[in-house]
Amino acid sequence: MDELEAIVKSEAGLRDLLESIDDLVAFATLEGRLLYVNRAWREKLGYTEGEVAGLSSYDIIHPSQQSEVEATNAKLMASEQVVRVERLLVAKDGRQIPVDGSLSCRFKDGKPWYVRAIFHDITARKAAERMKDDLVSMASHELRNPLMAIRTALHLLNEELVPTKLERPVQVVGLAMRNCDRMVDLIKAYLDLANLEAGARLKESEVDVSGFIDRIVELNQPLGLHAGVDIRHESTPGAKVLGDEDRLAQVLTNLLSNAIKFSKPGGSVQVRSEFRDGHVRVTVSDQGDGIPESFRAKIFGKFAQAEGHARGGSGLGLAISKAIVEKHGGRIGFETALGQGTTFYFELPKLG
Ligand code: ADP
C-alpha cells in the first residue's frame, strides 16, 4: 500500500460516512488509476471492490468525452480549484449513466498529487428534460399541423352547413370545431410557456402605461359587451415602464378576459394604474364570486383551474402571465373575497 492509499483508507468514521451516501465518490491518481471508490459508485457502475483495483477512471467515462476529460485535467492540475462537470459514465454492463458533480486536485509541495471526484446521478433529470423536449417538438409539429388542417376543414364545413339548417350535423360540427379550437389554443399556450421558460428574450421599450391600458381595454370591449360586462378604466398620467409591450398586452388581456369570464352579466370590471413604492401597479378588479380558498395557492401553477369553476381556457394563462411579469423584474398577485370579487395586479419598476 503506498502512502497515498494509506491516507485515503484511514479514518474509519469518515470512510463509513462515504460508504453510506448516495453520491458517487472516487479518489484517483493523476494518471487516473482508481485508489478508492465508495459503495454508491461500485453499485451504480456494477464493479466489486476487487475489480475496481485494476480500473482507470478512463475505463468508466464514455469515449465521446475523452477530449473534454483531457481539457478538465489540464484545468485541475493548474490549481486547487473545484471544477464542475457533467459526464456520461459507462457501467460494467454497458449501461450509460449521466452524472454531474465536482472534481478537484489535491496538491503536495506545490505539485498536483491526486484527484477527487464526487458525482451525482442525473438520469431522472435528463429523462425529464428529454421528455419535455420531445413534448415540445411533438406539440409544435406532429400535433399542431394536423390539428390546424382539421380546424380549417371544420370551419369550412361549418360555413357550408349552417345555411342548410340541418340541426344535427350543424351541432356535431360545431362541437368538433370548438374542441379543436380549444386544443389549438392549448398547444399555443403550452409552447408559449415552454418558450418563456427556455429563456425567450423580451423586446423592451418605453411603455406609456395609460395609453397601453386604453388600447388593451378597447380591444377587449367586444368581449365585455358579449358577456354583458361593463369595462371601465382610469389610469395615472405619466406612468412609464420599460417593457415588451406585446408580452405585457398578453398579461393584461389575460387578467381582463378572466375578470370578464368570471363576472356575472350586468357586472363591471375596473382597470386602474397607480404608483406604488417606485413601481407602477396595474389592477384589474371584478365583482365575481372570488377564488376559493383551497385554490389560491395553486392559481399560478400550470394547468390550474378551480374545480367546478373552469370556464374554458387552458389553465395556463396565469402561469404565462407570471412568467412574463417576473421576466420584467416585476410581481403579480391578487386579492379576493368570496362572493364579492377579485382584484389581480401586476407591478413593474417605474421609469424616470
Ligand atoms: P384559464 O385559461 O383557465 O382562465 P388561467 O391561468 O388564466 O387559466 O386561470 C386559472 C384559473 O384561475 C381559472 O380557471 C379560474 O378557476 C381562476 N381564476 C382566474 N381569474 C379569476 C377571477 N378573476 N375570478 C375567479 N377565478 C379566477
PDB file of N, CA and C and ligand atoms in Angstrom, residues 254 258-259 261-262 286 290-291 295 299 304-306 309-310 312-319 342 344, ligand 1:
ATOM      1  N   ASN A 254     -55.033  38.706 -20.512  1.00  0.00           N
ATOM      2  CA  ASN A 254     -55.391  37.511 -19.753  1.00  0.00           C
ATOM      3  C   ASN A 254     -56.151  37.880 -18.466  1.00  0.00           C
ATOM      4  N   ASN A 258     -60.075  36.966 -17.917  1.00  0.00           N
ATOM      5  CA  ASN A 258     -60.508  36.201 -16.738  1.00  0.00           C
ATOM      6  C   ASN A 258     -61.562  36.975 -15.956  1.00  0.00           C
ATOM      7  N   ALA A 259     -61.290  38.269 -15.749  1.00  0.00           N
ATOM      8  CA  ALA A 259     -62.225  39.092 -14.967  1.00  0.00           C
ATOM      9  C   ALA A 259     -63.606  39.097 -15.634  1.00  0.00           C
ATOM     10  N   LYS A 261     -64.727  36.768 -17.781  1.00  0.00           N
ATOM     11  CA  LYS A 261     -65.227  35.401 -17.763  1.00  0.00           C
ATOM     12  C   LYS A 261     -65.867  35.057 -16.416  1.00  0.00           C
ATOM     13  N   PHE A 262     -65.303  35.581 -15.335  1.00  0.00           N
ATOM     14  CA  PHE A 262     -65.810  35.220 -14.013  1.00  0.00           C
ATOM     15  C   PHE A 262     -66.729  36.295 -13.413  1.00  0.00           C
ATOM     16  N   ASP A 286     -62.809  42.642 -10.475  1.00  0.00           N
ATOM     17  CA  ASP A 286     -64.141  42.207 -10.910  1.00  0.00           C
ATOM     18  C   ASP A 286     -65.061  42.049  -9.701  1.00  0.00           C
ATOM     19  N   GLY A 290     -65.188  35.426  -6.597  1.00  0.00           N
ATOM     20  CA  GLY A 290     -63.950  35.300  -5.825  1.00  0.00           C
ATOM     21  C   GLY A 290     -63.321  33.933  -6.065  1.00  0.00           C
ATOM     22  N   ILE A 291     -62.138  33.736  -5.502  1.00  0.00           N
ATOM     23  CA  ILE A 291     -61.397  32.495  -5.739  1.00  0.00           C
ATOM     24  C   ILE A 291     -61.449  31.628  -4.485  1.00  0.00           C
ATOM     25  N   PHE A 295     -57.967  26.916  -3.583  1.00  0.00           N
ATOM     26  CA  PHE A 295     -57.346  27.018  -4.904  1.00  0.00           C
ATOM     27  C   PHE A 295     -56.286  28.123  -4.975  1.00  0.00           C
ATOM     28  N   ILE A 299     -53.043  28.813  -7.943  1.00  0.00           N
ATOM     29  CA  ILE A 299     -53.611  29.512  -9.096  1.00  0.00           C
ATOM     30  C   ILE A 299     -52.606  29.850 -10.196  1.00  0.00           C
ATOM     31  N   ALA A 304     -53.755  24.964 -14.001  1.00  0.00           N
ATOM     32  CA  ALA A 304     -54.543  25.126 -12.780  1.00  0.00           C
ATOM     33  C   ALA A 304     -55.901  25.742 -13.108  1.00  0.00           C
ATOM     34  N   GLN A 305     -56.949  25.037 -12.743  1.00  0.00           N
ATOM     35  CA  GLN A 305     -58.304  25.584 -12.868  1.00  0.00           C
ATOM     36  C   GLN A 305     -59.067  25.150 -11.627  1.00  0.00           C
ATOM     37  N   ALA A 306     -59.796  26.084 -11.023  1.00  0.00           N
ATOM     38  CA  ALA A 306     -60.527  25.736  -9.795  1.00  0.00           C
ATOM     39  C   ALA A 306     -61.605  24.714 -10.149  1.00  0.00           C
ATOM     40  N   HIS A 309     -65.111  25.398 -11.521  1.00  0.00           N
ATOM     41  CA  HIS A 309     -65.033  26.847 -11.709  1.00  0.00           C
ATOM     42  C   HIS A 309     -64.345  27.186 -13.018  1.00  0.00           C
ATOM     43  N   ALA A 310     -64.034  26.133 -13.800  1.00  0.00           N
ATOM     44  CA  ALA A 310     -63.337  26.377 -15.062  1.00  0.00           C
ATOM     45  C   ALA A 310     -64.349  26.760 -16.128  1.00  0.00           C
ATOM     46  N   GLY A 312     -63.823  27.106 -19.787  1.00  0.00           N
ATOM     47  CA  GLY A 312     -62.978  27.079 -20.980  1.00  0.00           C
ATOM     48  C   GLY A 312     -61.578  27.492 -20.588  1.00  0.00           C
ATOM     49  N   GLY A 313     -60.743  27.771 -21.567  1.00  0.00           N
ATOM     50  CA  GLY A 313     -59.379  28.207 -21.264  1.00  0.00           C
ATOM     51  C   GLY A 313     -58.470  27.030 -20.990  1.00  0.00           C
ATOM     52  N   SER A 314     -57.185  27.329 -20.889  1.00  0.00           N
ATOM     53  CA  SER A 314     -56.184  26.272 -20.827  1.00  0.00           C
ATOM     54  C   SER A 314     -55.670  26.026 -19.420  1.00  0.00           C
ATOM     55  N   GLY A 315     -55.943  26.972 -18.510  1.00  0.00           N
ATOM     56  CA  GLY A 315     -55.339  26.858 -17.180  1.00  0.00           C
ATOM     57  C   GLY A 315     -53.864  27.233 -17.217  1.00  0.00           C
ATOM     58  N   LEU A 316     -53.435  27.834 -18.338  1.00  0.00           N
ATOM     59  CA  LEU A 316     -52.020  28.238 -18.452  1.00  0.00           C
ATOM     60  C   LEU A 316     -51.858  29.754 -18.451  1.00  0.00           C
ATOM     61  N   GLY A 317     -52.989  30.467 -18.607  1.00  0.00           N
ATOM     62  CA  GLY A 317     -52.934  31.926 -18.747  1.00  0.00           C
ATOM     63  C   GLY A 317     -52.181  32.612 -17.618  1.00  0.00           C
ATOM     64  N   LEU A 318     -52.488  32.239 -16.385  1.00  0.00           N
ATOM     65  CA  LEU A 318     -51.842  32.919 -15.256  1.00  0.00           C
ATOM     66  C   LEU A 318     -50.390  32.478 -15.087  1.00  0.00           C
ATOM     67  N   ALA A 319     -50.101  31.212 -15.440  1.00  0.00           N
ATOM     68  CA  ALA A 319     -48.704  30.740 -15.371  1.00  0.00           C
ATOM     69  C   ALA A 319     -47.860  31.539 -16.380  1.00  0.00           C
ATOM     70  N   THR A 342     -62.675  39.800  -7.164  1.00  0.00           N
ATOM     71  CA  THR A 342     -61.230  39.553  -7.158  1.00  0.00           C
ATOM     72  C   THR A 342     -60.523  40.713  -7.825  1.00  0.00           C
ATOM     73  N   PHE A 344     -56.817  41.302  -9.496  1.00  0.00           N
ATOM     74  CA  PHE A 344     -55.482  40.851  -9.875  1.00  0.00           C
ATOM     75  C   PHE A 344     -54.646  42.086 -10.145  1.00  0.00           C
TER      76      PHE A 344
HETATM   77  P1  ADP B   1     -57.782  29.828 -17.791  1.00  0.00           P
HETATM   78  O1  ADP B   1     -57.295  29.802 -19.196  1.00  0.00           O
HETATM   79  O2  ADP B   1     -58.399  28.561 -17.324  1.00  0.00           O
HETATM   80  O3  ADP B   1     -58.570  31.042 -17.458  1.00  0.00           O
HETATM   81  P2  ADP B   1     -55.836  30.991 -16.046  1.00  0.00           P
HETATM   82  O4  ADP B   1     -54.468  30.509 -15.657  1.00  0.00           O
HETATM   83  O5  ADP B   1     -55.935  32.333 -16.653  1.00  0.00           O
HETATM   84  O6  ADP B   1     -56.416  29.874 -16.998  1.00  0.00           O
HETATM   85  O7  ADP B   1     -56.775  30.926 -14.766  1.00  0.00           O
HETATM   86  C1  ADP B   1     -56.740  29.759 -13.968  1.00  0.00           C
HETATM   87  C2  ADP B   1     -57.962  29.635 -13.096  1.00  0.00           C
HETATM   88  O8  ADP B   1     -57.933  30.648 -12.087  1.00  0.00           O
HETATM   89  C3  ADP B   1     -59.294  29.825 -13.785  1.00  0.00           C
HETATM   90  O9  ADP B   1     -59.710  28.661 -14.458  1.00  0.00           O
HETATM   91  C4  ADP B   1     -60.178  30.161 -12.583  1.00  0.00           C
HETATM   92  O10 ADP B   1     -60.537  28.985 -11.872  1.00  0.00           O
HETATM   93  C5  ADP B   1     -59.259  31.009 -11.708  1.00  0.00           C
HETATM   94  N1  ADP B   1     -59.425  32.453 -11.945  1.00  0.00           N
HETATM   95  C6  ADP B   1     -58.645  33.255 -12.707  1.00  0.00           C
HETATM   96  N2  ADP B   1     -59.070  34.546 -12.678  1.00  0.00           N
HETATM   97  C7  ADP B   1     -60.177  34.565 -11.898  1.00  0.00           C
HETATM   98  C8  ADP B   1     -61.072  35.612 -11.478  1.00  0.00           C
HETATM   99  N3  ADP B   1     -60.930  36.885 -11.872  1.00  0.00           N
HETATM  100  N4  ADP B   1     -62.081  35.235 -10.650  1.00  0.00           N
HETATM  101  C9  ADP B   1     -62.231  33.953 -10.239  1.00  0.00           C
HETATM  102  N5  ADP B   1     -61.421  32.938 -10.597  1.00  0.00           N
HETATM  103  C10 ADP B   1     -60.403  33.223 -11.414  1.00  0.00           C
END
